[in-house]
Amino acid sequence: MLSGFNSATLTAYSIKGYIMATKAKTRAGRVAERKTIRSQSPDRKKETQAASPSAIDLLEQDHREVEEWFDEYDELKEDDARKAELAQKICLALKVHAQIEEEIFYPQAREATKDNDLIDEAVVEHATVKNLIAEIESMEVGEDLYDAKIRVLGEMVKQHIKEEEEEEEEEEEEEEEEEEELFPELGPTKIDLEGFGKELAERKEELMAEMQA
């Protein structure tokens, strides 16, 4: 059966078989390793997602979300059901957002910046927004001025967001007239934005549950 094969040939085949078996074993090990890594990835992803954003990141995420809803509402024509859904989302999100800012964010920002005027103006703007939200929530889609109130609310909120987030870019000679924005003003302070981002996230979750109940 082994006719035609000399000892050298057999040795060569044995070595080749050994090498192939070793490679197969190595490949199998690598595949198993990749599977293990993939199986661990969801856990790592969950851990990353579980990490709370900083206070500024969380508030800016809220801003982007509600801006998108306002923009979508503006594009709607006759879809009253979707309008009602968006209006409900907008009003709920704004009420929760205003409350976590007033309860947690503004007091710490006031202490860090010592800028009482800036915080006081933000609180007054919140009060105006909340009054308009109350009017909207007492109405139904299709009623006179309903769409107009949503639009005005959107304009007010977007202006409020701008005043919180954006840094004015003025010429040096106009620097004395530059208006301060809250978020940029917090940059040079020692406020622990990472630390109380978790506090904001937890309070937001509580309020969402309470207000949706």
Short mmCIF file of C-alpha atoms in Angstrom, two decimals:
data_model
loop_
_atom_site.label_atom_id
_atom_site.label_comp_id
_atom_site.label_asym_id
_atom_site.label_seq_id
_atom_site.Cartn_x
_atom_site.Cartn_y
_atom_site.Cartn_z
CA MET A 1 0.00 0.00 0.00
CA LEU A 2 2.93 2.28 0.71
CA SER A 3 4.71 1.20 -2.49
CA GLY A 4 6.46 4.10 -4.18
CA PHE A 5 6.90 6.06 -0.93
CA ASN A 6 10.36 6.14 0.55
CA SER A 7 11.16 7.17 4.11
CA ALA A 8 11.99 10.72 3.07
CA THR A 9 8.61 11.09 1.38
CA LEU A 10 6.83 9.75 4.44
CA THR A 11 8.78 12.13 6.65
CA ALA A 12 7.85 15.05 4.40
CA TYR A 13 4.19 14.09 4.53
CA SER A 14 4.35 13.73 8.29
CA ILE A 15 5.89 17.18 8.66
CA LYS A 16 3.34 18.67 6.28
CA GLY A 17 0.52 17.01 8.20
CA TYR A 18 1.90 18.31 11.45
CA ILE A 19 2.18 21.85 10.08
CA MET A 20 -1.38 21.73 8.68
CA ALA A 21 -2.73 20.41 11.97
CA THR A 22 -0.89 23.13 13.86
CA LYS A 23 -2.25 25.82 11.53
CA ALA A 24 -5.78 24.45 11.89
CA LYS A 25 -5.40 24.49 15.66
CA THR A 26 -4.13 28.06 15.55
CA ARG A 27 -7.02 29.14 13.32
CA ALA A 28 -9.49 27.43 15.62
CA GLY A 29 -7.94 29.24 18.56
CA ARG A 30 -8.22 32.58 16.80
CA VAL A 31 -11.84 31.94 15.84
CA ALA A 32 -12.64 31.02 19.43
CA GLU A 33 -10.87 34.16 20.63
CA ARG A 34 -12.84 36.35 18.23
CA LYS A 35 -16.08 34.74 19.35
CA THR A 36 -15.17 35.40 22.96
CA ILE A 37 -14.40 39.05 22.17
CA ARG A 38 -17.68 39.43 20.28
CA SER A 39 -19.62 37.85 23.12
CA GLN A 40 -18.04 40.34 25.50
CA SER A 41 -18.67 43.34 23.24
CA PRO A 42 -22.35 43.77 24.20
CA ASP A 43 -21.33 43.86 27.84
CA ARG A 44 -18.72 46.48 27.09
CA LYS A 45 -21.26 48.44 25.08
CA LYS A 46 -23.72 48.28 27.94
CA GLU A 47 -21.04 49.50 30.32
CA THR A 48 -20.27 52.41 28.00
CA GLN A 49 -23.94 53.27 27.61
CA ALA A 50 -24.43 52.99 31.35
CA ALA A 51 -21.78 55.66 31.92
CA SER A 52 -23.62 58.93 32.37
CA PRO A 53 -22.77 61.85 30.07
CA SER A 54 -21.51 65.09 31.54
CA ALA A 55 -24.10 67.64 32.62
CA ILE A 56 -23.47 69.73 29.50
CA ASP A 57 -23.67 66.71 27.17
CA LEU A 58 -26.96 65.59 28.69
CA LEU A 59 -28.55 69.05 28.43
CA GLU A 60 -27.32 69.51 24.86
CA GLN A 61 -28.74 66.10 23.90
CA ASP A 62 -32.09 67.30 25.22
CA HIS A 63 -31.73 70.47 23.17
CA ARG A 64 -31.03 68.60 19.92
CA GLU A 65 -33.93 66.23 20.48
CA VAL A 66 -36.54 68.93 21.06
CA GLU A 67 -35.20 71.02 18.16
CA GLU A 68 -35.74 68.05 15.84
CA TRP A 69 -39.32 67.65 17.07
CA PHE A 70 -40.07 71.34 16.49
CA ASP A 71 -38.61 71.13 12.98
CA GLU A 72 -40.70 68.05 12.21
CA TYR A 73 -43.85 69.73 13.52
CA ASP A 74 -43.21 72.75 11.26
CA GLU A 75 -43.11 70.45 8.22
CA LEU A 76 -46.40 68.73 8.97
CA LYS A 77 -49.56 69.85 7.19
CA GLU A 78 -52.74 67.87 7.86
CA ASP A 79 -51.44 65.04 10.06
CA ASP A 80 -53.20 65.99 13.30
CA ALA A 81 -52.39 62.69 14.99
CA ARG A 82 -48.65 63.17 14.50
CA LYS A 83 -48.93 66.82 15.52
CA ALA A 84 -50.59 65.81 18.78
CA GLU A 85 -47.91 63.18 19.41
CA LEU A 86 -45.09 65.64 18.77
CA ALA A 87 -46.70 68.36 20.87
CA GLN A 88 -47.00 65.94 23.76
CA LYS A 89 -43.36 64.88 23.44
CA ILE A 90 -42.19 68.49 23.21
CA CYS A 91 -44.16 69.67 26.23
CA LEU A 92 -43.09 66.72 28.39
CA ALA A 93 -39.44 67.02 27.41
CA LEU A 94 -39.37 70.75 28.08
CA LYS A 95 -41.04 70.45 31.47
CA VAL A 96 -38.60 67.78 32.60
CA HIS A 97 -35.64 69.64 31.15
CA ALA A 98 -36.61 72.90 32.84
CA GLN A 99 -37.09 71.19 36.18
CA ILE A 100 -33.73 69.40 36.23
CA GLU A 101 -32.02 72.63 35.25
CA GLU A 102 -33.76 74.61 37.96
CA GLU A 103 -33.35 71.97 40.67
CA ILE A 104 -29.78 70.85 39.96
CA PHE A 105 -27.97 72.61 37.14
CA TYR A 106 -28.72 76.30 37.73
CA PRO A 107 -27.88 76.30 41.47
CA GLN A 108 -24.49 74.75 40.77
CA ALA A 109 -23.90 76.98 37.75
CA ARG A 110 -24.79 80.03 39.83
CA GLU A 111 -22.30 79.02 42.51
CA ALA A 112 -19.57 78.29 39.95
CA THR A 113 -19.95 81.40 37.77
CA LYS A 114 -21.27 83.92 40.32
CA ASP A 115 -23.30 85.27 37.38
CA ASN A 116 -26.68 85.84 39.00
CA ASP A 117 -28.02 87.92 36.11
CA LEU A 118 -27.43 85.14 33.59
CA ILE A 119 -29.11 82.49 35.72
CA ASP A 120 -31.99 84.81 36.70
CA GLU A 121 -32.72 85.53 33.04
CA ALA A 122 -32.74 81.79 32.29
CA VAL A 123 -35.21 81.15 35.11
CA VAL A 124 -37.52 83.92 33.85
CA GLU A 125 -37.35 82.45 30.33
CA HIS A 126 -38.29 79.06 31.77
CA ALA A 127 -41.34 80.58 33.45
CA THR A 128 -42.50 82.08 30.15
CA VAL A 129 -41.97 78.76 28.36
CA LYS A 130 -43.89 76.85 31.04
CA ASN A 131 -46.84 79.25 30.83
CA LEU A 132 -47.07 78.71 27.08
CA ILE A 133 -46.78 74.93 27.55
CA ALA A 134 -49.72 75.05 29.98
CA GLU A 135 -51.80 76.89 27.37
CA ILE A 136 -50.91 74.34 24.68
CA GLU A 137 -51.69 71.39 26.94
CA SER A 138 -55.15 72.82 27.64
CA MET A 139 -55.93 72.88 23.92
CA GLU A 140 -56.49 70.38 21.11
CA VAL A 141 -54.77 70.14 17.74
CA GLY A 142 -56.77 72.09 15.19
CA GLU A 143 -57.98 74.77 17.57
CA ASP A 144 -57.37 78.39 16.67
CA LEU A 145 -53.81 79.51 17.47
CA TYR A 146 -52.65 75.98 18.40
CA ASP A 147 -50.08 75.76 15.60
CA ALA A 148 -49.07 79.37 16.20
CA LYS A 149 -48.39 78.65 19.86
CA ILE A 150 -46.25 75.65 19.00
CA ARG A 151 -44.26 77.79 16.57
CA VAL A 152 -43.81 80.59 19.10
CA LEU A 153 -42.78 78.03 21.72
CA GLY A 154 -40.21 76.66 19.29
CA GLU A 155 -38.78 80.11 18.62
CA MET A 156 -38.56 80.86 22.34
CA VAL A 157 -36.89 77.55 23.13
CA LYS A 158 -34.38 77.83 20.28
CA GLN A 159 -33.44 81.32 21.42
CA HIS A 160 -33.06 80.06 24.98
CA ILE A 161 -30.84 77.22 23.73
CA LYS A 162 -28.70 79.69 21.81
CA GLU A 163 -28.26 81.82 24.90
CA GLU A 164 -27.18 78.78 26.90
CA GLU A 165 -24.87 77.15 24.39
CA GLU A 166 -23.31 79.48 21.89
CA GLU A 167 -20.24 81.56 22.32
CA GLU A 168 -20.46 84.95 20.65
CA GLU A 169 -17.70 85.68 18.16
CA GLU A 170 -17.11 89.40 18.34
CA GLU A 171 -14.33 91.59 17.08
CA GLU A 172 -11.82 92.56 19.75
CA GLU A 173 -12.98 96.17 19.75
CA GLU A 174 -16.54 95.02 20.51
CA GLU A 175 -15.48 92.65 23.24
CA GLU A 176 -16.97 94.79 26.00
CA GLU A 177 -20.43 94.35 24.41
CA GLU A 178 -20.14 90.58 24.10
CA GLU A 179 -23.01 88.61 25.63
CA GLU A 180 -22.05 85.66 27.79
CA GLU A 181 -23.60 82.23 27.27
CA LEU A 182 -24.04 79.89 30.19
CA PHE A 183 -22.37 76.71 28.96
CA PRO A 184 -19.17 78.38 27.67
CA GLU A 185 -18.97 80.44 30.86
CA LEU A 186 -18.75 77.24 32.88
CA GLY A 187 -15.60 76.14 31.03
CA PRO A 188 -13.02 77.99 33.13
CA THR A 189 -14.72 77.12 36.43
CA LYS A 190 -13.99 74.17 38.68
CA ILE A 191 -17.54 72.83 38.49
CA ASP A 192 -17.69 69.02 38.31
CA LEU A 193 -19.76 68.62 35.15
CA GLU A 194 -18.99 64.92 34.90
CA GLY A 195 -19.89 64.34 38.52
CA PHE A 196 -23.37 65.80 38.52
CA GLY A 197 -24.25 64.64 35.01
CA LYS A 198 -25.29 61.37 36.68
CA GLU A 199 -27.46 63.29 39.12
CA LEU A 200 -29.20 65.07 36.26
CA ALA A 201 -29.74 61.80 34.37
CA GLU A 202 -31.26 60.09 37.40
CA ARG A 203 -33.57 63.01 38.19
CA LYS A 204 -34.62 63.22 34.55
CA GLU A 205 -35.58 59.54 34.57
CA GLU A 206 -37.61 60.01 37.76
CA LEU A 207 -39.49 63.02 36.39
CA MET A 208 -40.23 61.34 33.06
CA ALA A 209 -41.80 58.42 34.92
CA GLU A 210 -43.79 60.71 37.21
CA MET A 211 -45.12 63.00 34.48
CA GLN A 212 -46.04 60.13 32.16
CA ALA A 213 -47.90 58.24 34.88
#
